[in-house]
Short mmCIF file of C-alpha atoms and ligand atoms in Angstrom, two decimals:
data_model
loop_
_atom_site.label_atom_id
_atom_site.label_comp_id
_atom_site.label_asym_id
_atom_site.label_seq_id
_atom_site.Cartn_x
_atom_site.Cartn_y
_atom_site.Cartn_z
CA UNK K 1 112.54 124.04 100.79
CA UNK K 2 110.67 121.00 102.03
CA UNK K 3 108.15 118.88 99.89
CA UNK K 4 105.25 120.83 101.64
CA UNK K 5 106.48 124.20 101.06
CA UNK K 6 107.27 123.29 97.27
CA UNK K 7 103.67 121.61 96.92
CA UNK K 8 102.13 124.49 98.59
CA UNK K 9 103.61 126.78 95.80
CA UNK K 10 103.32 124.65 93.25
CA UNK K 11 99.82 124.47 94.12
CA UNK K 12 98.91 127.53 94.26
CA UNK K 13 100.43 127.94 90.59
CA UNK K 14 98.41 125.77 89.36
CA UNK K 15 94.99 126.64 90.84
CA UNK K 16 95.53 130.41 89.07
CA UNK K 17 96.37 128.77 85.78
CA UNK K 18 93.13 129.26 84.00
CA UNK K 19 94.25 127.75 80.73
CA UNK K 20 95.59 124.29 83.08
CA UNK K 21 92.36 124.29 84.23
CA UNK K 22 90.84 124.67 81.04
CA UNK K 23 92.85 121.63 79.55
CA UNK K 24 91.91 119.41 82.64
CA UNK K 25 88.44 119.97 82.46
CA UNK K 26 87.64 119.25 79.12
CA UNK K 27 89.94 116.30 78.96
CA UNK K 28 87.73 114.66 82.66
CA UNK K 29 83.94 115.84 81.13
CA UNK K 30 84.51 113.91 78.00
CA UNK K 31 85.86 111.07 80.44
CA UNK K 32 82.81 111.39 82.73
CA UNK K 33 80.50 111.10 79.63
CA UNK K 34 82.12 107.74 78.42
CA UNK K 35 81.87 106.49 81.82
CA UNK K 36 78.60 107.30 82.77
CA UNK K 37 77.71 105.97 79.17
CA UNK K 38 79.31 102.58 79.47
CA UNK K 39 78.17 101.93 82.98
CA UNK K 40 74.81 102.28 82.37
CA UNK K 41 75.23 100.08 79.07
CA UNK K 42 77.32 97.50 80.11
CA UNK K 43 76.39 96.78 83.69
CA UNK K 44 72.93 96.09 84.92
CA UNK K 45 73.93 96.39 88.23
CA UNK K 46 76.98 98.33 88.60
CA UNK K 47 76.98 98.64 92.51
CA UNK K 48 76.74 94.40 92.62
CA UNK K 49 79.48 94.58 90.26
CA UNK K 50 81.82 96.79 92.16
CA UNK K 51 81.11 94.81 95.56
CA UNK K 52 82.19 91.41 93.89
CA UNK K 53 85.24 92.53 92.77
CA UNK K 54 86.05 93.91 96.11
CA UNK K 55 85.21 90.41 97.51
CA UNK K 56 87.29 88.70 94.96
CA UNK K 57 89.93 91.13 95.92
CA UNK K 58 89.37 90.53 99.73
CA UNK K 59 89.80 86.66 99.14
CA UNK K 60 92.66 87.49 97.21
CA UNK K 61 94.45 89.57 99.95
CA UNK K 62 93.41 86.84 102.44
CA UNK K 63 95.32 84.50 100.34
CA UNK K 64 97.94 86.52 99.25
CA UNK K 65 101.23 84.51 99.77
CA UNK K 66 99.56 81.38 99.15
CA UNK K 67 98.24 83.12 96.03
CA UNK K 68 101.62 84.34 94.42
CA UNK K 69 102.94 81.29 95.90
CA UNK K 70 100.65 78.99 92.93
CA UNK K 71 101.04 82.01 90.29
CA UNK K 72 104.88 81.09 90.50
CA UNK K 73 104.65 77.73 90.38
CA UNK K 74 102.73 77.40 87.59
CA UNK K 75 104.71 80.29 85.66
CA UNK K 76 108.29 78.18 86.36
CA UNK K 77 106.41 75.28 85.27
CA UNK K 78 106.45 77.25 81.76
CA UNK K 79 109.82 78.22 81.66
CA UNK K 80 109.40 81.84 82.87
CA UNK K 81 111.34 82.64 86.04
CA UNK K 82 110.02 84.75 89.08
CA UNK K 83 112.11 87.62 91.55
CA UNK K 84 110.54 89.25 94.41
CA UNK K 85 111.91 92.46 94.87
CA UNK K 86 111.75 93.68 98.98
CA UNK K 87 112.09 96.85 97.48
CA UNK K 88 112.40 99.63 94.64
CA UNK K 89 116.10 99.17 94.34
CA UNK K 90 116.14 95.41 94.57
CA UNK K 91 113.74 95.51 91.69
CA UNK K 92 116.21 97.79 89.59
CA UNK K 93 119.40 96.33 90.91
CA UNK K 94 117.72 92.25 89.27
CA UNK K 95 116.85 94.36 85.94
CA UNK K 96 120.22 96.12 85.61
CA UNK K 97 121.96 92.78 86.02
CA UNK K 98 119.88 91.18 83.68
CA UNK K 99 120.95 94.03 81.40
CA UNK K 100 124.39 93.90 81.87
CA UNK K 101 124.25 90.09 81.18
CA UNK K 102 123.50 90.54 78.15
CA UNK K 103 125.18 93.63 77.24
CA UNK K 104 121.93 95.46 76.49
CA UNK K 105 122.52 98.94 74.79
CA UNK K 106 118.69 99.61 74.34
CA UNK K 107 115.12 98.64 76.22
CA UNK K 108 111.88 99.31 74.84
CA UNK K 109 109.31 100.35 77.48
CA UNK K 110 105.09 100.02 77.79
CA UNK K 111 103.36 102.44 80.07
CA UNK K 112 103.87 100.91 83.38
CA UNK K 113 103.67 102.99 86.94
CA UNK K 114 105.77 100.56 88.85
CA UNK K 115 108.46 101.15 86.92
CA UNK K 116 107.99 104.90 87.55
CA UNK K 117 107.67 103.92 91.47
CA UNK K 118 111.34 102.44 91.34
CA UNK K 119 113.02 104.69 89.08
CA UNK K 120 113.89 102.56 86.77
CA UNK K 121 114.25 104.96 83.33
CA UNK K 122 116.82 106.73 85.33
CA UNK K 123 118.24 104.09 86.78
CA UNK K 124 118.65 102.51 83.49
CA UNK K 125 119.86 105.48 81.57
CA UNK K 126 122.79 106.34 84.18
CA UNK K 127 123.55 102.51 83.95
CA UNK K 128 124.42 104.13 79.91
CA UNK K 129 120.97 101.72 78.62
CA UNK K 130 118.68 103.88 76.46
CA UNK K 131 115.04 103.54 77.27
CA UNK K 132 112.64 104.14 74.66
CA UNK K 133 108.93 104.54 76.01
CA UNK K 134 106.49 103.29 73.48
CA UNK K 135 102.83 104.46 75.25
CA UNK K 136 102.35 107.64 73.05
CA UNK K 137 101.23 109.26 76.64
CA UNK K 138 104.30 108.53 78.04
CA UNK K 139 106.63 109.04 74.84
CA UNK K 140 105.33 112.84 75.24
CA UNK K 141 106.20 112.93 78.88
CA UNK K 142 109.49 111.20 78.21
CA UNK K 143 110.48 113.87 75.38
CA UNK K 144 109.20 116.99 77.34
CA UNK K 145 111.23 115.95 80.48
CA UNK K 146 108.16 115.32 82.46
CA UNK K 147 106.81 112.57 84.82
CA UNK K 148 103.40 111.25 83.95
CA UNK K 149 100.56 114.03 84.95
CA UNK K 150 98.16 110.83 85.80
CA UNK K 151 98.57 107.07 86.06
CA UNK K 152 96.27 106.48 83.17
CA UNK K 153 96.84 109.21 81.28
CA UNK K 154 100.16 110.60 81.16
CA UNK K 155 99.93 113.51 78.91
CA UNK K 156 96.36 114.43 80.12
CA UNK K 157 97.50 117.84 80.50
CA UNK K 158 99.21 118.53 76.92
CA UNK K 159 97.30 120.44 74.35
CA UNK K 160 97.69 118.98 70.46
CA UNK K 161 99.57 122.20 70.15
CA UNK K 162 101.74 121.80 72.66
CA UNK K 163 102.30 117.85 71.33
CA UNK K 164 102.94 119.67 67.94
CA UNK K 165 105.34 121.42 68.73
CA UNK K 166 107.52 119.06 71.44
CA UNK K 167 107.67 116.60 67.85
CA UNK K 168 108.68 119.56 66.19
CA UNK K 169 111.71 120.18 68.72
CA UNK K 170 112.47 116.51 69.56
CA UNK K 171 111.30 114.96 66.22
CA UNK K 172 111.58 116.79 63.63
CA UNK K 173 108.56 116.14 62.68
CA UNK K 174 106.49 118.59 60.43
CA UNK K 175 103.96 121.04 62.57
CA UNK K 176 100.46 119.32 63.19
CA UNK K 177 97.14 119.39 65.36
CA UNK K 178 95.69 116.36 64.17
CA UNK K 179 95.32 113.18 66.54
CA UNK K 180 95.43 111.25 64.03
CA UNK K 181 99.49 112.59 62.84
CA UNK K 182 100.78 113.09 65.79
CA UNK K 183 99.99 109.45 66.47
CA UNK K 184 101.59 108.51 63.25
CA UNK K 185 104.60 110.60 63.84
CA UNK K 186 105.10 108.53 67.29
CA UNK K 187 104.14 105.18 65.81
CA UNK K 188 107.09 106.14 62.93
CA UNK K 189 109.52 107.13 65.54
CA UNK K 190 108.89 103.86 68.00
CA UNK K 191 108.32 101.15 64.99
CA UNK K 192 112.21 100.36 64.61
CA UNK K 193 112.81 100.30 68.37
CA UNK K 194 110.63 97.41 68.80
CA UNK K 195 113.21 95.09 66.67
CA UNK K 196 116.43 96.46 67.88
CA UNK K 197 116.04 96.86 71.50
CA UNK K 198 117.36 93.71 73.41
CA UNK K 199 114.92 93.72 76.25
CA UNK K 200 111.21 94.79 76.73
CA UNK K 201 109.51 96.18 79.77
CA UNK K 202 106.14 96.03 80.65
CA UNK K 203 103.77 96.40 83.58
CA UNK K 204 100.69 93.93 84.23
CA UNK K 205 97.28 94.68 85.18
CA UNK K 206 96.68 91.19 86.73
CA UNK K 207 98.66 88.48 88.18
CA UNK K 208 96.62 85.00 87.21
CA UNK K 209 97.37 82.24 90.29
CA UNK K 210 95.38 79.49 88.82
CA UNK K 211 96.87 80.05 85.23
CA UNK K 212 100.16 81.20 86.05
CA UNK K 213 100.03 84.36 84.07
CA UNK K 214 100.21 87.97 83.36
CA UNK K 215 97.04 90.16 81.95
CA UNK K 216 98.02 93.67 80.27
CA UNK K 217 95.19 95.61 78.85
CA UNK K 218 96.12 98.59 76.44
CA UNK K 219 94.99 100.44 74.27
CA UNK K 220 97.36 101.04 71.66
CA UNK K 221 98.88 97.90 70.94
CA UNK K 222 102.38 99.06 71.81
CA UNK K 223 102.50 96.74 74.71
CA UNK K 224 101.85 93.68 72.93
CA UNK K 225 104.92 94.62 70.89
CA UNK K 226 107.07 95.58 73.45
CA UNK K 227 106.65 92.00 75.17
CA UNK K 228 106.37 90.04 71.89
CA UNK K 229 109.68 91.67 70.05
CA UNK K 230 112.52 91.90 72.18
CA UNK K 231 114.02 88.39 73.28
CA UNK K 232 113.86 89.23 76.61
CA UNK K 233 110.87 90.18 78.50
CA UNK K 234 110.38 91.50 82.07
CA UNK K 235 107.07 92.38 83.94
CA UNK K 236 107.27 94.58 87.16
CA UNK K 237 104.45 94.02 89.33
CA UNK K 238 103.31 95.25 92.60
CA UNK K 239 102.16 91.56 94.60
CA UNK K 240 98.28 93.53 94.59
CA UNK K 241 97.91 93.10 91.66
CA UNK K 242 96.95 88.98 91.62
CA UNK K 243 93.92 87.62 91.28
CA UNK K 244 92.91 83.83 92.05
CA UNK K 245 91.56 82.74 88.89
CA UNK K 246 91.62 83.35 85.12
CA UNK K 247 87.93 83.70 85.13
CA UNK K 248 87.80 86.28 87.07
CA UNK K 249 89.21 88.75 84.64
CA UNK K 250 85.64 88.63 82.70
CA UNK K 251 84.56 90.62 85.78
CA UNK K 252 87.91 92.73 86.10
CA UNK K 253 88.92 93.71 82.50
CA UNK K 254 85.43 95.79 81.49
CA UNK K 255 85.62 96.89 85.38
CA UNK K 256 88.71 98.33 84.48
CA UNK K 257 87.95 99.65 81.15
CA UNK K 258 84.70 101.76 82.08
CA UNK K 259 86.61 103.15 85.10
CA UNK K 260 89.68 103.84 83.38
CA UNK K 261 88.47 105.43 80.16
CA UNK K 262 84.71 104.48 79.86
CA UNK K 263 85.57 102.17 76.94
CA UNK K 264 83.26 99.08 77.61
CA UNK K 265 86.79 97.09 76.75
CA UNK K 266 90.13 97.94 76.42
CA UNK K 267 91.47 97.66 72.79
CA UNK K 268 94.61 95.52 73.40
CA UNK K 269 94.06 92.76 75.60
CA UNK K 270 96.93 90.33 76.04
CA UNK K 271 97.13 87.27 78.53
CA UNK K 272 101.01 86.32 78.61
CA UNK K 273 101.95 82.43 79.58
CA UNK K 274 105.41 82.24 79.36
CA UNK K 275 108.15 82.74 77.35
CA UNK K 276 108.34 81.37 73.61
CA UNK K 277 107.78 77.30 73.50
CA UNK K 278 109.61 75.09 71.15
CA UNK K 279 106.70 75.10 69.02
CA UNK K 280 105.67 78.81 68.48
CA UNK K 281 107.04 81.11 66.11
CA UNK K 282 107.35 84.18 68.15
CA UNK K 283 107.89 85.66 71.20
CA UNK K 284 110.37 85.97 73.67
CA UNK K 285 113.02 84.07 74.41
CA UNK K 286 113.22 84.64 78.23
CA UNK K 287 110.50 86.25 80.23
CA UNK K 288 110.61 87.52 83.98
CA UNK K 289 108.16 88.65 86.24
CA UNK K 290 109.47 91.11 88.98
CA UNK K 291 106.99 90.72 92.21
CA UNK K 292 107.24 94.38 94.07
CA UNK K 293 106.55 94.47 97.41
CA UNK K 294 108.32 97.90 97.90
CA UNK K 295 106.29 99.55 101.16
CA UNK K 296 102.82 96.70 100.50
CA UNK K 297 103.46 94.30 103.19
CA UNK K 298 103.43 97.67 105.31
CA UNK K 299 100.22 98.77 104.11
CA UNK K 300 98.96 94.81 104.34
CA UNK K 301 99.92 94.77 108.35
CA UNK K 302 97.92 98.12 109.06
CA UNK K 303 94.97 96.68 109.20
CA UNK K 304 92.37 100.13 108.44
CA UNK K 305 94.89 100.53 104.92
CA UNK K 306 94.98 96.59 103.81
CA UNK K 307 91.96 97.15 101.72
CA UNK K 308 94.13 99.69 99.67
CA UNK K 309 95.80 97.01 97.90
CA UNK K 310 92.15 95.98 96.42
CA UNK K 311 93.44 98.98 94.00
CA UNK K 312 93.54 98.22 90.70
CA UNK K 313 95.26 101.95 89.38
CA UNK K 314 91.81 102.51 87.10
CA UNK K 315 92.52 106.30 87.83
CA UNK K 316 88.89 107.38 88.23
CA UNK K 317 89.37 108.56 92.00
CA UNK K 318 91.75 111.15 90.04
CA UNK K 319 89.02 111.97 87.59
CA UNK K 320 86.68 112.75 90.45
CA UNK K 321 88.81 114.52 92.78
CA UNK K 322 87.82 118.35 92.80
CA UNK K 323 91.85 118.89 94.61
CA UNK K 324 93.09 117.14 91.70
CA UNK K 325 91.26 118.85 88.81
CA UNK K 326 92.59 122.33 90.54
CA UNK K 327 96.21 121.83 91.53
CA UNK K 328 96.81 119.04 88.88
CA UNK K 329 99.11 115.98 89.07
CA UNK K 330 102.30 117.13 88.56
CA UNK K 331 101.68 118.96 92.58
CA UNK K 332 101.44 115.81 94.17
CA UNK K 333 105.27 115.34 93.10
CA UNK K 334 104.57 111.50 93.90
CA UNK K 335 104.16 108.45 91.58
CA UNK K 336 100.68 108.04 92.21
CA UNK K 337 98.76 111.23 91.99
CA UNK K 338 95.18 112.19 93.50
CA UNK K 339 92.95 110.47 96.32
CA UNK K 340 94.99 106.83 95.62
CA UNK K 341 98.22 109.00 96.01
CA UNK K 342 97.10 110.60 98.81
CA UNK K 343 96.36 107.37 100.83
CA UNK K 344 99.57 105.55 100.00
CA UNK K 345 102.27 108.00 99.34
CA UNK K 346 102.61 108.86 102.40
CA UNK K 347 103.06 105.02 103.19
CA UNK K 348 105.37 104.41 100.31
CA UNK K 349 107.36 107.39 100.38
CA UNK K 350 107.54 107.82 104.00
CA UNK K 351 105.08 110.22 106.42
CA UNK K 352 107.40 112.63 107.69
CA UNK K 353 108.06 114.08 104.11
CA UNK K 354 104.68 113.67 102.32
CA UNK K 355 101.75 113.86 105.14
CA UNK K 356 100.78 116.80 103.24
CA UNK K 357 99.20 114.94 101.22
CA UNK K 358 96.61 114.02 103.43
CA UNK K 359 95.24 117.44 103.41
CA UNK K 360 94.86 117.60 99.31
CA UNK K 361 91.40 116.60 99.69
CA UNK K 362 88.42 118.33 100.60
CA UNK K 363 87.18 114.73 101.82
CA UNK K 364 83.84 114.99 99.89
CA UNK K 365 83.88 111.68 99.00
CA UNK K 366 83.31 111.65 95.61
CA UNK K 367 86.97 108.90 95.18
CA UNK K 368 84.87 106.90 97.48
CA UNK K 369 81.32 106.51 95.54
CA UNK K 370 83.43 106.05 91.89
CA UNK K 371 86.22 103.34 93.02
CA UNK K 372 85.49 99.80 91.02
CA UNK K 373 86.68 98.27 94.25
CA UNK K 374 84.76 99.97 97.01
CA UNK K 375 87.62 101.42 98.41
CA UNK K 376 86.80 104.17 101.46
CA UNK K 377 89.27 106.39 99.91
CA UNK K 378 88.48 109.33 102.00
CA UNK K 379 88.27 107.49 105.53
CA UNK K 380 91.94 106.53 104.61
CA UNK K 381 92.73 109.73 103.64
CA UNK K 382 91.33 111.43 106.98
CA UNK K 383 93.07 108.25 108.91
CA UNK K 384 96.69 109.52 107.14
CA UNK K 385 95.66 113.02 108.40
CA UNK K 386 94.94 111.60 112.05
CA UNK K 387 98.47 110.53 111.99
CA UNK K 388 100.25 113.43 110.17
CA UNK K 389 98.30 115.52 113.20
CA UNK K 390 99.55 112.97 115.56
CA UNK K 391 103.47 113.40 114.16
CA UNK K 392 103.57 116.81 113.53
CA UNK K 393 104.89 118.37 117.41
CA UNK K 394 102.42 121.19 117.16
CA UNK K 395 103.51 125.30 119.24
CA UNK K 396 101.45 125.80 122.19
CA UNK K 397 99.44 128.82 120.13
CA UNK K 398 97.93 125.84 117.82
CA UNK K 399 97.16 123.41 120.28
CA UNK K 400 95.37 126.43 122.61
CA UNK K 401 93.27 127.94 119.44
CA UNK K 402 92.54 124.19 118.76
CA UNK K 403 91.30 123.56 122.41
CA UNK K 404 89.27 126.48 122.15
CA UNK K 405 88.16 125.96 118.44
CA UNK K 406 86.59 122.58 120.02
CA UNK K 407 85.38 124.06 123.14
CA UNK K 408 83.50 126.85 121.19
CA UNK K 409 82.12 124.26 118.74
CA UNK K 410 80.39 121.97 120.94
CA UNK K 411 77.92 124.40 122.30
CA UNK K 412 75.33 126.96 120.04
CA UNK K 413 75.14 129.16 123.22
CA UNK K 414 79.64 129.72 122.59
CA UNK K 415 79.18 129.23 118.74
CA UNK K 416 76.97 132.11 118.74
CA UNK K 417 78.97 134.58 121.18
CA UNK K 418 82.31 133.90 119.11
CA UNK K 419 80.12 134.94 116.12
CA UNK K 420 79.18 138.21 117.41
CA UNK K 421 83.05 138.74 118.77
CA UNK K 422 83.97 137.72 115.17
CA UNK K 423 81.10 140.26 113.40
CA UNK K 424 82.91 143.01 115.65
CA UNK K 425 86.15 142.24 114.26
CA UNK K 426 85.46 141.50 110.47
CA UNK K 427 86.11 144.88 109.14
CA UNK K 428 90.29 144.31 110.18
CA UNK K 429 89.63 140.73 108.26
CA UNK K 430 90.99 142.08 105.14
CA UNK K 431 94.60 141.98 106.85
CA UNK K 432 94.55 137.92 105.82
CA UNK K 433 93.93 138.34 102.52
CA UNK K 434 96.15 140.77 101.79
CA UNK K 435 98.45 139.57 98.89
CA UNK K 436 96.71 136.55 98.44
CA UNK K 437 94.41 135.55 96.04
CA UNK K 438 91.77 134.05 97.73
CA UNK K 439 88.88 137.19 99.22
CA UNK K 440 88.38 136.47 102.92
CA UNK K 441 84.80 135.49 102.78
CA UNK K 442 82.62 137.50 104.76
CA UNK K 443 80.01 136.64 108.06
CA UNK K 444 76.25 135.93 106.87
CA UNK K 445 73.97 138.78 108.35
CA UNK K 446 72.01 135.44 109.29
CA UNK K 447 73.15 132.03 110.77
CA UNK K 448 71.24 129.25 109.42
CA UNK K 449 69.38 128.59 112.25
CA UNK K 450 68.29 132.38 112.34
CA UNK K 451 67.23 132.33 108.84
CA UNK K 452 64.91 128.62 110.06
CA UNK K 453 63.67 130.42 112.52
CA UNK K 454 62.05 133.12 110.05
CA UNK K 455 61.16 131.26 107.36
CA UNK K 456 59.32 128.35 109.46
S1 SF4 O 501 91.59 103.67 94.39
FE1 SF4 O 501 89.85 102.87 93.23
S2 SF4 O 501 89.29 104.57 91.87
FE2 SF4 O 501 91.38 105.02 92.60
S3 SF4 O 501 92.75 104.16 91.08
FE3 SF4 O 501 92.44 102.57 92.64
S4 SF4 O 501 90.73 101.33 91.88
FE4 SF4 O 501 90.71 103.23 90.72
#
């Protein structure tokens, strides 16, 4: 089967799955309630807010080499040392080596979607190196077998029962449906890994030029850890993710926060220098930062789909994605799920194989008016679909019922005769649905304009 024919099924499992639906729901209203909460608390002007950043980020992506060119120069200047990584496999290939170096047996992981991008748990765990995810989100994911559901919250689709009972399995942990245990049981499991794994792994949220360092905001604290314990520590960052100054983060980090989880900050919030000095007490020994390109240079020279790369993976356009809360994240069978997936995937992952994508949107718009960044998620999405159209060598029955689907539609005079063809033949309509589960809606009595007519 192809990747559309399994999302197409997969899809339409999840859209009948009441009790999926159930889950997603309540998890995104009490999201949408902290958000609309915050933003109205912590921003005066939250549309003034969301255009600066993009402008920061537009300066940045105008100055991108020169950008990461200062952010490593100032981070060698500290001791740390720098790789850019063309691609997912060069990324993996520098970290393997690193590990084999050093005869590494066991890595200790912080929630971090690039490393999802370039495989790198697998990668790692064929190389025989156990990986040990410490983000409780992503600990569940890792112990049911699962990829993350969302990129901010992993395990958004896992009930406490169903978190219960995977600790129960892969734990042994005793049966509970209180937040507050299950995080204990996790925190129990991960503590000793901290101190005994050789390297830790960690994402960033922000690449500092001026200060020649690495921002990670968290929520949980198991990041800090991660990058603090191990005596080696390696960052994997997409080259978006810089910004010019150290300054600017008082604009990003709450931007981030209230879109990602309405919190007005994020608990953890850690701004990473270097590697250990001679006069500190802790820390790691080594520390590498990883600069993924990996398919963004691509999406840099298209000039409509640079301004994707203002992203800065808060997750809300997932939150506020009606295609999302139906068929889930798991459907998208991509790294980066939702209205953000559905712009770059295809781009990343290559067109042929995921333009599908472009069509999981009802392009509403409603990515567009939440994005922190002001990114026009759904004119990207409908440009991907322009192309998919454009790729896809279409049979001559679809490109005549097209021609005549436009030819019909540009004149009221046609629009209304192919009505009254189509009122003659809606009682044989029910053929289409049959053995599907959506009705085949039926023909107003009335068109609108009908109905103006009468009333005015
Ligand atoms: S596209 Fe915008 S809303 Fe979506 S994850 Fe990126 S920053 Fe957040």
């Amino acid at each position: 089967m192809s990747e559309f024919t399994d999302f197409v099924s997969r899809a339409a499992v999840k859209a009948s799955d009441e009790v999926h639906r159930r889950k997603i729901a309540k998890a995104i209203a009490t999201y949408n309630t902290a958000v609309t909460n915050t933003k109205a608390n912590q921003f005066s002007d939250w549309q003034k807010a969301r255009s600066l950043a993009a402008e920061i980020k537009n300066y940045t992506l105008a100055h991108l080499a020169d950008l990461l060119e200062q952010f490593e120069a100032n981070f060698i200047a500290r001791g740390g040392k720098v790789f850019w990584a063309a691609t997912a496999d060069e990324a993996a290939d520098y970290v393997l080596q690193l590990a084999k170096e050093r005869r590494v047996k066991k890595v200790v992981k912080s929630k971090s979607m690039t490393t999802e991008e370039i495989d790198l748990n697998e990668k790692l765990e064929h190389a025989g190196i156990a990986v040990r995810e410490s983000d409780l989100g992503e600990l569940i994911v890792q112990l049911a077998g699962e990829k993350p559901y969302h990129i901010v919250t992993p395990a958004m689709h896992k009930s406490k029962a169903e978190i219960s009972a995977l600790f129960q399995e892969k734990l042994e942990a005793p049966p509970t449906e209180s937040a507050e245990e299950l995080t204990m049981i996790a925190r129990r499991h991960l503590r000793e890994d901290y101190v005994t794994a050789d390297i830790g792994i960690t994402g960033a949220n922000f690449i500092i030029a001026d200060a020649g360092a690495i921002a990670m905001t968290e929520n949980e604290g198991n990041g800090r850890l991660t990058m603090s314990c191990p005596p080696v520590h390696i960052v994997i960052a997409g080259i978006e993710k810089v910004i010019p100054r150290l300054t600017d983060l008082s604009l990003f980090l709450p931007l981030l926060a209230t879109s990602g989880t309405g919190q007005e900050i994020t608990c953890y919030n850690s701004i990473v220098f270097g590697p250990r000095r001679d006069n500190e007490d802790d820390g790691p020994e080594e520390m590498h930062v990883i600069l993924l390109d990996n398919g963004r240079s691509l999406l840099y020279n298209r000039p409509h789909f640079r301004e994707v790369l203002r992203c800065i993976r808060c997750g809300a356009c997932l939150n506020a994605c009606p295609v999302f809360r139906t068929i889930g994240g798991h459907t998208y069978n991509v790294t980066y799920q939702g209205p953000i997936g559905a712009v770059i995937s295809p781009h990343y992952n290559g067109l042929p194989q995921y333009q599908h994508l472009a069509f999981a949107s009802s392009l509403c718009g409603a990515c567009s008016d939440v994005c922190p960044v002001h990114i026009d998620l759904h004119h990207l999405i409908l440009e991907n679909r322009v192309a998919a159209i454009r790729q896809v060598k279409q049979n001559s029955f679809w490109r005549v019922a097209m021609k005549m689907y436009g030819w019909t539609m540009r004149s009221r005079s046609r629009l209304n005769l192919m009505r009254g063809f189509m009122k003659l033949g809606q009682p044989f309509l029910f053929v289409l649905g049959k053995n599907r589960r959506k009705r085949v809606p039926e023909l107003a009595a009335k068109t609108f304009a009908e109905l103006w007519k009468e009333n005015h």
